[in-house]
Amino acid sequence: MKIAIIGFAGSGKSTLAIKLSRIYNLPLLHMDKISFYPNWVENTNEERITLLSKFLKENSDGWIIDGNYSKVLFDQRMEEADEIIFLKFNRFTCYLSARKRAKMYKGKNRESAPEGCEENFSYSFRHWILIEGRRKRRTRKFNQVLIEHKDKTKVFKNRRQVNKYLEIIPIPDAIVYN
């Protein structure tokens, strides 16, 4: 199984990806991990593509990838995915979630961030969540996915819908819980 999780910043893509990776026992790639050096210094799209291509090749049987990065093999990821999950939460929910996450991980690295990238809640990140990341030119790819892959895309507009989904997904036989 291959699952791509996309959505707005702060919507919980990484948290959902971690949960699904544990349920399905699938390799997980957080796009943030291949997109930054320590201290949130961005690497190039060429480096991202190289790292993502390697991950896809090494995990051709199944994977979970969380993150958008529309210039990094986005169409290929959507095409290869068996299921696409779009977290389409409103900007204020995303803002509050990101603020909560920043407090929880203040001065630390969260699991979905690259080494040396401590959690922060800078002005530019807040602006991204509330305004820049919601502009039409940025959301065009989401709308394209909804049109081109509607048969395999699930859209969740709030946490309650995500939690309901997690309650009803089939648990693979190979997973034994004590």
Short mmCIF file of N, CA and C in Angstrom, two decimals:
data_model
loop_
_atom_site.label_atom_id
_atom_site.label_comp_id
_atom_site.label_asym_id
_atom_site.label_seq_id
_atom_site.Cartn_x
_atom_site.Cartn_y
_atom_site.Cartn_z
N MET A 1 0.84 -1.17 0.00
CA MET A 1 0.00 0.00 0.00
C MET A 1 0.89 1.24 0.00
N LYS A 2 0.47 2.25 -0.75
CA LYS A 2 1.19 3.52 -0.84
C LYS A 2 0.20 4.63 -0.51
N ILE A 3 0.56 5.43 0.51
CA ILE A 3 -0.34 6.50 0.97
C ILE A 3 0.40 7.83 0.94
N ALA A 4 -0.18 8.80 0.24
CA ALA A 4 0.35 10.16 0.22
C ALA A 4 -0.57 11.03 1.07
N ILE A 5 0.03 11.78 1.98
CA ILE A 5 -0.75 12.68 2.84
C ILE A 5 -0.34 14.10 2.51
N ILE A 6 -1.32 14.89 2.06
CA ILE A 6 -1.08 16.28 1.69
C ILE A 6 -2.03 17.16 2.50
N GLY A 7 -1.76 18.45 2.51
CA GLY A 7 -2.64 19.36 3.22
C GLY A 7 -1.91 20.60 3.66
N PHE A 8 -2.63 21.43 4.36
CA PHE A 8 -2.10 22.72 4.78
C PHE A 8 -1.14 22.57 5.96
N ALA A 9 -0.21 23.52 6.07
CA ALA A 9 0.76 23.52 7.17
C ALA A 9 0.01 23.56 8.50
N GLY A 10 0.40 22.69 9.41
CA GLY A 10 -0.21 22.63 10.73
C GLY A 10 -1.46 21.78 10.81
N SER A 11 -1.81 21.10 9.72
CA SER A 11 -3.04 20.31 9.73
C SER A 11 -2.87 18.93 10.37
N GLY A 12 -1.65 18.50 10.59
CA GLY A 12 -1.43 17.21 11.24
C GLY A 12 -1.01 16.10 10.29
N LYS A 13 -0.43 16.48 9.16
CA LYS A 13 0.01 15.48 8.18
C LYS A 13 1.00 14.50 8.79
N SER A 14 1.99 15.02 9.48
CA SER A 14 3.04 14.17 10.04
C SER A 14 2.49 13.25 11.13
N THR A 15 1.64 13.78 11.98
CA THR A 15 1.05 12.98 13.05
C THR A 15 0.24 11.82 12.46
N LEU A 16 -0.57 12.11 11.46
CA LEU A 16 -1.35 11.05 10.81
C LEU A 16 -0.44 10.06 10.12
N ALA A 17 0.60 10.54 9.47
CA ALA A 17 1.54 9.65 8.78
C ALA A 17 2.20 8.69 9.75
N ILE A 18 2.59 9.18 10.91
CA ILE A 18 3.22 8.32 11.92
C ILE A 18 2.25 7.24 12.37
N LYS A 19 1.01 7.63 12.63
CA LYS A 19 0.00 6.65 13.07
C LYS A 19 -0.23 5.58 12.00
N LEU A 20 -0.38 6.00 10.74
CA LEU A 20 -0.63 5.04 9.66
C LEU A 20 0.58 4.15 9.42
N SER A 21 1.76 4.72 9.54
CA SER A 21 2.98 3.93 9.37
C SER A 21 3.06 2.82 10.41
N ARG A 22 2.65 3.11 11.62
CA ARG A 22 2.65 2.10 12.68
C ARG A 22 1.56 1.06 12.46
N ILE A 23 0.40 1.50 12.03
CA ILE A 23 -0.70 0.56 11.79
C ILE A 23 -0.36 -0.41 10.66
N TYR A 24 0.12 0.13 9.55
CA TYR A 24 0.39 -0.68 8.37
C TYR A 24 1.81 -1.21 8.28
N ASN A 25 2.66 -0.78 9.21
CA ASN A 25 4.06 -1.20 9.22
C ASN A 25 4.73 -0.88 7.87
N LEU A 26 4.55 0.36 7.45
CA LEU A 26 5.10 0.82 6.17
C LEU A 26 6.19 1.85 6.42
N PRO A 27 7.21 1.89 5.55
CA PRO A 27 8.23 2.92 5.67
C PRO A 27 7.62 4.30 5.46
N LEU A 28 8.13 5.25 6.22
CA LEU A 28 7.58 6.60 6.25
C LEU A 28 8.64 7.62 5.86
N LEU A 29 8.24 8.54 5.01
CA LEU A 29 9.11 9.66 4.66
C LEU A 29 8.35 10.96 4.92
N HIS A 30 8.93 11.79 5.77
CA HIS A 30 8.43 13.14 5.98
C HIS A 30 9.18 14.03 4.99
N MET A 31 8.47 14.69 4.10
CA MET A 31 9.13 15.53 3.10
C MET A 31 10.01 16.61 3.73
N ASP A 32 9.63 17.09 4.91
CA ASP A 32 10.47 18.09 5.59
C ASP A 32 11.88 17.54 5.84
N LYS A 33 11.98 16.24 6.12
CA LYS A 33 13.29 15.66 6.44
C LYS A 33 14.26 15.71 5.27
N ILE A 34 13.74 15.67 4.06
CA ILE A 34 14.63 15.73 2.90
C ILE A 34 14.71 17.13 2.29
N SER A 35 14.07 18.08 2.94
CA SER A 35 13.99 19.43 2.38
C SER A 35 14.83 20.46 3.11
N PHE A 36 15.37 20.08 4.25
CA PHE A 36 16.12 21.06 5.04
C PHE A 36 17.40 20.47 5.61
N TYR A 37 18.36 21.35 5.77
CA TYR A 37 19.58 21.08 6.54
C TYR A 37 19.32 21.61 7.95
N PRO A 38 20.27 21.40 8.87
CA PRO A 38 20.09 21.97 10.22
C PRO A 38 19.79 23.47 10.17
N ASN A 39 19.06 23.91 11.19
CA ASN A 39 18.64 25.31 11.33
C ASN A 39 17.69 25.76 10.24
N TRP A 40 16.95 24.82 9.68
CA TRP A 40 15.93 25.08 8.68
C TRP A 40 16.47 25.75 7.41
N VAL A 41 17.70 25.42 7.06
CA VAL A 41 18.28 25.91 5.81
C VAL A 41 17.78 24.98 4.70
N GLU A 42 17.17 25.56 3.69
CA GLU A 42 16.59 24.75 2.61
C GLU A 42 17.67 24.16 1.71
N ASN A 43 17.45 22.90 1.31
CA ASN A 43 18.33 22.34 0.28
C ASN A 43 17.66 22.55 -1.08
N THR A 44 18.30 22.13 -2.13
CA THR A 44 17.78 22.40 -3.48
C THR A 44 16.73 21.36 -3.87
N ASN A 45 15.93 21.73 -4.86
CA ASN A 45 14.95 20.77 -5.38
C ASN A 45 15.64 19.56 -5.97
N GLU A 46 16.80 19.75 -6.57
CA GLU A 46 17.55 18.62 -7.14
C GLU A 46 17.92 17.63 -6.05
N GLU A 47 18.38 18.14 -4.90
CA GLU A 47 18.71 17.25 -3.77
C GLU A 47 17.46 16.53 -3.26
N ARG A 48 16.36 17.26 -3.16
CA ARG A 48 15.10 16.66 -2.70
C ARG A 48 14.67 15.54 -3.66
N ILE A 49 14.75 15.82 -4.95
CA ILE A 49 14.34 14.83 -5.95
C ILE A 49 15.22 13.58 -5.86
N THR A 50 16.51 13.77 -5.69
CA THR A 50 17.44 12.64 -5.57
C THR A 50 17.08 11.78 -4.36
N LEU A 51 16.87 12.43 -3.21
CA LEU A 51 16.55 11.70 -1.98
C LEU A 51 15.18 11.01 -2.07
N LEU A 52 14.21 11.70 -2.63
CA LEU A 52 12.88 11.11 -2.77
C LEU A 52 12.91 9.94 -3.76
N SER A 53 13.61 10.09 -4.87
CA SER A 53 13.72 9.01 -5.85
C SER A 53 14.33 7.76 -5.22
N LYS A 54 15.34 7.96 -4.41
CA LYS A 54 15.98 6.84 -3.71
C LYS A 54 14.98 6.15 -2.78
N PHE A 55 14.22 6.94 -2.02
CA PHE A 55 13.21 6.38 -1.12
C PHE A 55 12.16 5.58 -1.89
N LEU A 56 11.66 6.15 -2.99
CA LEU A 56 10.64 5.46 -3.79
C LEU A 56 11.18 4.15 -4.36
N LYS A 57 12.41 4.17 -4.83
CA LYS A 57 13.02 2.97 -5.41
C LYS A 57 13.22 1.89 -4.34
N GLU A 58 13.69 2.29 -3.16
CA GLU A 58 13.96 1.33 -2.09
C GLU A 58 12.68 0.79 -1.45
N ASN A 59 11.57 1.47 -1.64
CA ASN A 59 10.31 1.09 -1.00
C ASN A 59 9.19 0.94 -2.02
N SER A 60 9.48 0.30 -3.13
CA SER A 60 8.52 0.20 -4.22
C SER A 60 7.28 -0.61 -3.86
N ASP A 61 7.36 -1.43 -2.80
CA ASP A 61 6.20 -2.24 -2.40
C ASP A 61 5.18 -1.45 -1.59
N GLY A 62 5.64 -0.40 -0.92
CA GLY A 62 4.72 0.36 -0.11
C GLY A 62 5.42 1.45 0.67
N TRP A 63 4.70 2.53 0.94
CA TRP A 63 5.25 3.65 1.67
C TRP A 63 4.14 4.57 2.14
N ILE A 64 4.54 5.47 3.03
CA ILE A 64 3.70 6.60 3.42
C ILE A 64 4.59 7.83 3.31
N ILE A 65 4.08 8.84 2.61
CA ILE A 65 4.83 10.09 2.45
C ILE A 65 3.92 11.23 2.86
N ASP A 66 4.43 12.06 3.78
CA ASP A 66 3.63 13.23 4.16
C ASP A 66 4.34 14.50 3.73
N GLY A 67 3.56 15.38 3.16
CA GLY A 67 4.10 16.67 2.73
C GLY A 67 3.69 17.00 1.32
N ASN A 68 3.73 18.26 1.00
CA ASN A 68 3.28 18.74 -0.30
C ASN A 68 4.45 18.86 -1.28
N TYR A 69 5.23 19.91 -1.17
CA TYR A 69 6.40 20.13 -2.03
C TYR A 69 6.06 19.82 -3.49
N SER A 70 5.26 20.67 -4.07
CA SER A 70 4.72 20.43 -5.41
C SER A 70 5.77 20.36 -6.52
N LYS A 71 6.98 20.84 -6.26
CA LYS A 71 8.03 20.78 -7.28
C LYS A 71 8.92 19.55 -7.13
N VAL A 72 8.56 18.66 -6.19
CA VAL A 72 9.40 17.50 -5.92
C VAL A 72 8.61 16.22 -6.21
N LEU A 73 8.58 15.86 -7.48
CA LEU A 73 7.92 14.63 -7.94
C LEU A 73 6.48 14.50 -7.41
N PHE A 74 5.81 15.63 -7.28
CA PHE A 74 4.46 15.64 -6.73
C PHE A 74 3.51 14.78 -7.57
N ASP A 75 3.49 15.02 -8.87
CA ASP A 75 2.58 14.27 -9.73
C ASP A 75 2.88 12.77 -9.69
N GLN A 76 4.14 12.42 -9.66
CA GLN A 76 4.52 11.00 -9.58
C GLN A 76 4.03 10.38 -8.28
N ARG A 77 4.20 11.10 -7.17
CA ARG A 77 3.74 10.59 -5.88
C ARG A 77 2.23 10.37 -5.88
N MET A 78 1.50 11.33 -6.44
CA MET A 78 0.04 11.21 -6.46
C MET A 78 -0.39 10.05 -7.37
N GLU A 79 0.30 9.89 -8.48
CA GLU A 79 -0.01 8.81 -9.41
C GLU A 79 0.26 7.44 -8.79
N GLU A 80 1.40 7.30 -8.12
CA GLU A 80 1.78 6.02 -7.53
C GLU A 80 0.97 5.66 -6.29
N ALA A 81 0.45 6.66 -5.60
CA ALA A 81 -0.27 6.41 -4.35
C ALA A 81 -1.54 5.60 -4.60
N ASP A 82 -1.78 4.64 -3.71
CA ASP A 82 -3.04 3.89 -3.73
C ASP A 82 -4.14 4.71 -3.05
N GLU A 83 -3.72 5.54 -2.11
CA GLU A 83 -4.65 6.38 -1.36
C GLU A 83 -3.98 7.73 -1.12
N ILE A 84 -4.75 8.79 -1.34
CA ILE A 84 -4.28 10.15 -1.08
C ILE A 84 -5.20 10.72 -0.01
N ILE A 85 -4.59 11.24 1.04
CA ILE A 85 -5.36 11.86 2.11
C ILE A 85 -5.04 13.35 2.08
N PHE A 86 -6.08 14.15 1.95
CA PHE A 86 -5.94 15.61 1.91
C PHE A 86 -6.55 16.18 3.18
N LEU A 87 -5.71 16.77 4.02
CA LEU A 87 -6.17 17.42 5.25
C LEU A 87 -6.48 18.88 4.93
N LYS A 88 -7.75 19.13 4.73
CA LYS A 88 -8.23 20.44 4.28
C LYS A 88 -8.85 21.21 5.45
N PHE A 89 -8.03 21.42 6.49
CA PHE A 89 -8.50 22.09 7.69
C PHE A 89 -8.48 23.61 7.47
N ASN A 90 -9.33 24.30 8.22
CA ASN A 90 -9.33 25.76 8.09
C ASN A 90 -8.06 26.35 8.69
N ARG A 91 -7.73 27.54 8.26
CA ARG A 91 -6.47 28.17 8.63
C ARG A 91 -6.31 28.38 10.14
N PHE A 92 -7.40 28.61 10.85
CA PHE A 92 -7.30 28.88 12.28
C PHE A 92 -7.03 27.60 13.07
N THR A 93 -7.62 26.50 12.64
CA THR A 93 -7.31 25.21 13.25
C THR A 93 -5.83 24.89 13.04
N CYS A 94 -5.34 25.10 11.84
CA CYS A 94 -3.93 24.84 11.53
C CYS A 94 -3.01 25.75 12.35
N TYR A 95 -3.39 27.01 12.48
CA TYR A 95 -2.60 27.96 13.26
C TYR A 95 -2.50 27.51 14.71
N LEU A 96 -3.63 27.17 15.31
CA LEU A 96 -3.64 26.76 16.72
C LEU A 96 -2.87 25.46 16.92
N SER A 97 -2.98 24.54 15.97
CA SER A 97 -2.25 23.27 16.07
C SER A 97 -0.74 23.50 15.99
N ALA A 98 -0.33 24.37 15.07
CA ALA A 98 1.10 24.66 14.92
C ALA A 98 1.64 25.37 16.15
N ARG A 99 0.84 26.25 16.72
CA ARG A 99 1.26 26.95 17.95
C ARG A 99 1.41 25.96 19.11
N LYS A 100 0.46 25.05 19.22
CA LYS A 100 0.53 24.01 20.26
C LYS A 100 1.77 23.13 20.06
N ARG A 101 2.02 22.75 18.81
CA ARG A 101 3.19 21.93 18.50
C ARG A 101 4.48 22.67 18.85
N ALA A 102 4.53 23.96 18.55
CA ALA A 102 5.73 24.75 18.86
C ALA A 102 5.99 24.80 20.35
N LYS A 103 4.94 24.90 21.15
CA LYS A 103 5.11 24.90 22.60
C LYS A 103 5.57 23.54 23.09
N MET A 104 4.99 22.49 22.54
CA MET A 104 5.32 21.13 22.96
C MET A 104 6.77 20.76 22.66
N TYR A 105 7.26 21.20 21.51
CA TYR A 105 8.61 20.83 21.06
C TYR A 105 9.60 21.98 21.16
N LYS A 106 9.29 23.02 21.92
CA LYS A 106 10.17 24.18 22.00
C LYS A 106 11.60 23.75 22.36
N GLY A 107 12.55 24.15 21.51
CA GLY A 107 13.95 23.83 21.74
C GLY A 107 14.31 22.38 21.44
N LYS A 108 13.40 21.65 20.83
CA LYS A 108 13.64 20.23 20.53
C LYS A 108 13.39 19.97 19.05
N ASN A 109 13.82 18.80 18.64
CA ASN A 109 13.53 18.30 17.30
C ASN A 109 12.31 17.39 17.38
N ARG A 110 11.31 17.64 16.55
CA ARG A 110 10.20 16.68 16.50
C ARG A 110 10.58 15.57 15.52
N GLU A 111 9.89 14.46 15.61
CA GLU A 111 10.21 13.28 14.80
C GLU A 111 10.20 13.55 13.30
N SER A 112 9.32 14.43 12.87
CA SER A 112 9.17 14.67 11.43
C SER A 112 10.09 15.76 10.89
N ALA A 113 10.91 16.34 11.74
CA ALA A 113 11.81 17.40 11.31
C ALA A 113 13.24 16.87 11.16
N PRO A 114 14.02 17.47 10.29
CA PRO A 114 15.41 17.04 10.14
C PRO A 114 16.22 17.31 11.41
N GLU A 115 17.28 16.55 11.57
CA GLU A 115 18.18 16.78 12.71
C GLU A 115 18.68 18.21 12.68
N GLY A 116 18.75 18.81 13.86
CA GLY A 116 19.26 20.17 13.95
C GLY A 116 18.25 21.25 13.62
N CYS A 117 17.00 20.87 13.48
CA CYS A 117 15.94 21.83 13.19
C CYS A 117 14.98 21.88 14.36
N GLU A 118 15.27 22.78 15.28
CA GLU A 118 14.41 22.91 16.45
C GLU A 118 13.09 23.57 16.05
N GLU A 119 12.05 23.15 16.72
CA GLU A 119 10.72 23.68 16.45
C GLU A 119 10.68 25.17 16.77
N ASN A 120 10.01 25.93 15.91
CA ASN A 120 9.82 27.35 16.18
C ASN A 120 8.47 27.79 15.63
N PHE A 121 8.08 28.96 16.01
CA PHE A 121 6.80 29.51 15.56
C PHE A 121 7.03 30.96 15.14
N SER A 122 7.89 31.10 14.15
CA SER A 122 8.32 32.42 13.68
C SER A 122 7.18 33.17 12.99
N TYR A 123 7.41 34.45 12.83
CA TYR A 123 6.44 35.27 12.11
C TYR A 123 6.22 34.73 10.69
N SER A 124 7.31 34.36 10.01
CA SER A 124 7.17 33.91 8.63
C SER A 124 6.37 32.60 8.55
N PHE A 125 6.53 31.73 9.54
CA PHE A 125 5.75 30.49 9.55
C PHE A 125 4.28 30.78 9.84
N ARG A 126 4.01 31.68 10.76
CA ARG A 126 2.62 32.05 11.05
C ARG A 126 1.98 32.66 9.80
N HIS A 127 2.73 33.52 9.10
CA HIS A 127 2.24 34.13 7.87
C HIS A 127 1.96 33.06 6.81
N TRP A 128 2.83 32.06 6.73
CA TRP A 128 2.64 30.96 5.78
C TRP A 128 1.33 30.22 6.08
N ILE A 129 1.11 29.89 7.34
CA ILE A 129 -0.09 29.14 7.73
C ILE A 129 -1.36 29.93 7.42
N LEU A 130 -1.36 31.19 7.79
CA LEU A 130 -2.59 31.99 7.69
C LEU A 130 -2.84 32.58 6.31
N ILE A 131 -1.78 32.92 5.58
CA ILE A 131 -1.98 33.65 4.33
C ILE A 131 -1.28 33.01 3.13
N GLU A 132 0.04 32.99 3.16
CA GLU A 132 0.80 32.62 1.96
C GLU A 132 0.51 31.19 1.49
N GLY A 133 0.42 30.26 2.41
CA GLY A 133 0.17 28.87 2.04
C GLY A 133 -1.25 28.60 1.55
N ARG A 134 -2.10 29.61 1.61
CA ARG A 134 -3.50 29.47 1.20
C ARG A 134 -3.82 30.21 -0.09
N ARG A 135 -2.84 30.85 -0.67
CA ARG A 135 -3.09 31.59 -1.91
C ARG A 135 -3.47 30.62 -3.04
N LYS A 136 -4.23 31.13 -3.98
CA LYS A 136 -4.73 30.28 -5.07
C LYS A 136 -3.62 29.56 -5.83
N ARG A 137 -2.54 30.25 -6.07
CA ARG A 137 -1.45 29.61 -6.83
C ARG A 137 -0.84 28.45 -6.05
N ARG A 138 -0.95 28.51 -4.74
CA ARG A 138 -0.39 27.44 -3.90
C ARG A 138 -1.37 26.28 -3.75
N THR A 139 -2.65 26.56 -3.80
CA THR A 139 -3.64 25.50 -3.61
C THR A 139 -4.09 24.85 -4.92
N ARG A 140 -3.56 25.35 -6.02
CA ARG A 140 -3.92 24.81 -7.34
C ARG A 140 -3.64 23.30 -7.42
N LYS A 141 -2.50 22.88 -6.87
CA LYS A 141 -2.13 21.46 -6.92
C LYS A 141 -3.13 20.61 -6.15
N PHE A 142 -3.61 21.11 -5.01
CA PHE A 142 -4.61 20.36 -4.24
C PHE A 142 -5.87 20.15 -5.08
N ASN A 143 -6.32 21.21 -5.72
CA ASN A 143 -7.53 21.11 -6.56
C ASN A 143 -7.31 20.16 -7.73
N GLN A 144 -6.11 20.18 -8.29
CA GLN A 144 -5.78 19.27 -9.39
C GLN A 144 -5.86 17.81 -8.92
N VAL A 145 -5.36 17.54 -7.73
CA VAL A 145 -5.42 16.18 -7.17
C VAL A 145 -6.87 15.75 -6.99
N LEU A 146 -7.70 16.65 -6.49
CA LEU A 146 -9.12 16.32 -6.27
C LEU A 146 -9.82 15.98 -7.58
N ILE A 147 -9.40 16.59 -8.66
CA ILE A 147 -10.00 16.31 -9.97
C ILE A 147 -9.43 15.04 -10.59
N GLU A 148 -8.09 14.95 -10.63
CA GLU A 148 -7.44 13.85 -11.33
C GLU A 148 -7.46 12.52 -10.57
N HIS A 149 -7.55 12.58 -9.26
CA HIS A 149 -7.46 11.35 -8.46
C HIS A 149 -8.63 11.22 -7.48
N LYS A 150 -9.80 11.68 -7.90
CA LYS A 150 -10.95 11.69 -6.98
C LYS A 150 -11.33 10.31 -6.48
N ASP A 151 -11.05 9.27 -7.28
CA ASP A 151 -11.41 7.91 -6.88
C ASP A 151 -10.55 7.37 -5.74
N LYS A 152 -9.40 7.96 -5.50
CA LYS A 152 -8.53 7.44 -4.44
C LYS A 152 -8.15 8.52 -3.41
N THR A 153 -8.87 9.64 -3.43
CA THR A 153 -8.57 10.74 -2.51
C THR A 153 -9.65 10.85 -1.45
N LYS A 154 -9.18 10.92 -0.20
CA LYS A 154 -10.07 11.17 0.93
C LYS A 154 -9.77 12.57 1.43
N VAL A 155 -10.80 13.37 1.62
CA VAL A 155 -10.66 14.74 2.10
C VAL A 155 -11.24 14.82 3.51
N PHE A 156 -10.41 15.28 4.44
CA PHE A 156 -10.87 15.46 5.82
C PHE A 156 -10.78 16.94 6.15
N LYS A 157 -11.88 17.48 6.70
CA LYS A 157 -11.94 18.90 6.99
C LYS A 157 -11.76 19.22 8.47
N ASN A 158 -11.65 18.19 9.31
CA ASN A 158 -11.43 18.42 10.74
C ASN A 158 -10.88 17.15 11.39
N ARG A 159 -10.42 17.29 12.62
CA ARG A 159 -9.82 16.16 13.35
C ARG A 159 -10.83 15.05 13.63
N ARG A 160 -12.06 15.43 13.86
CA ARG A 160 -13.09 14.43 14.13
C ARG A 160 -13.21 13.46 12.95
N GLN A 161 -13.17 13.97 11.73
CA GLN A 161 -13.23 13.11 10.55
C GLN A 161 -12.00 12.21 10.46
N VAL A 162 -10.83 12.75 10.78
CA VAL A 162 -9.60 11.94 10.76
C VAL A 162 -9.70 10.83 11.80
N ASN A 163 -10.15 11.16 13.01
CA ASN A 163 -10.26 10.16 14.06
C ASN A 163 -11.26 9.07 13.71
N LYS A 164 -12.34 9.45 13.07
CA LYS A 164 -13.34 8.46 12.64
C LYS A 164 -12.72 7.52 11.59
N TYR A 165 -11.95 8.08 10.68
CA TYR A 165 -11.25 7.28 9.67
C TYR A 165 -10.30 6.29 10.35
N LEU A 166 -9.55 6.77 11.33
CA LEU A 166 -8.60 5.89 12.02
C LEU A 166 -9.31 4.75 12.76
N GLU A 167 -10.53 5.00 13.21
CA GLU A 167 -11.29 3.97 13.91
C GLU A 167 -11.78 2.87 12.97
N ILE A 168 -12.03 3.21 11.71
CA ILE A 168 -12.64 2.23 10.81
C ILE A 168 -11.68 1.61 9.79
N ILE A 169 -10.43 2.08 9.74
CA ILE A 169 -9.52 1.48 8.77
C ILE A 169 -9.23 0.04 9.18
N PRO A 170 -9.11 -0.83 8.19
CA PRO A 170 -8.84 -2.23 8.52
C PRO A 170 -7.41 -2.41 9.04
N ILE A 171 -7.28 -3.15 10.12
CA ILE A 171 -5.97 -3.44 10.69
C ILE A 171 -5.43 -4.69 10.00
N PRO A 172 -4.23 -4.61 9.42
CA PRO A 172 -3.67 -5.80 8.76
C PRO A 172 -3.53 -6.97 9.73
N ASP A 173 -3.73 -8.17 9.22
CA ASP A 173 -3.62 -9.39 10.03
C ASP A 173 -2.27 -9.54 10.68
N ALA A 174 -1.24 -9.05 10.01
CA ALA A 174 0.12 -9.25 10.51
C ALA A 174 0.41 -8.47 11.79
N ILE A 175 -0.42 -7.50 12.10
CA ILE A 175 -0.18 -6.68 13.29
C ILE A 175 -0.93 -7.29 14.47
N VAL A 176 -0.19 -7.58 15.52
CA VAL A 176 -0.78 -8.16 16.71
C VAL A 176 -0.59 -7.16 17.86
N TYR A 177 -1.69 -6.78 18.48
CA TYR A 177 -1.64 -5.85 19.61
C TYR A 177 -1.82 -6.62 20.90
N ASN A 178 -1.01 -6.29 21.89
CA ASN A 178 -1.11 -6.95 23.20
C ASN A 178 -1.98 -6.15 24.14
#
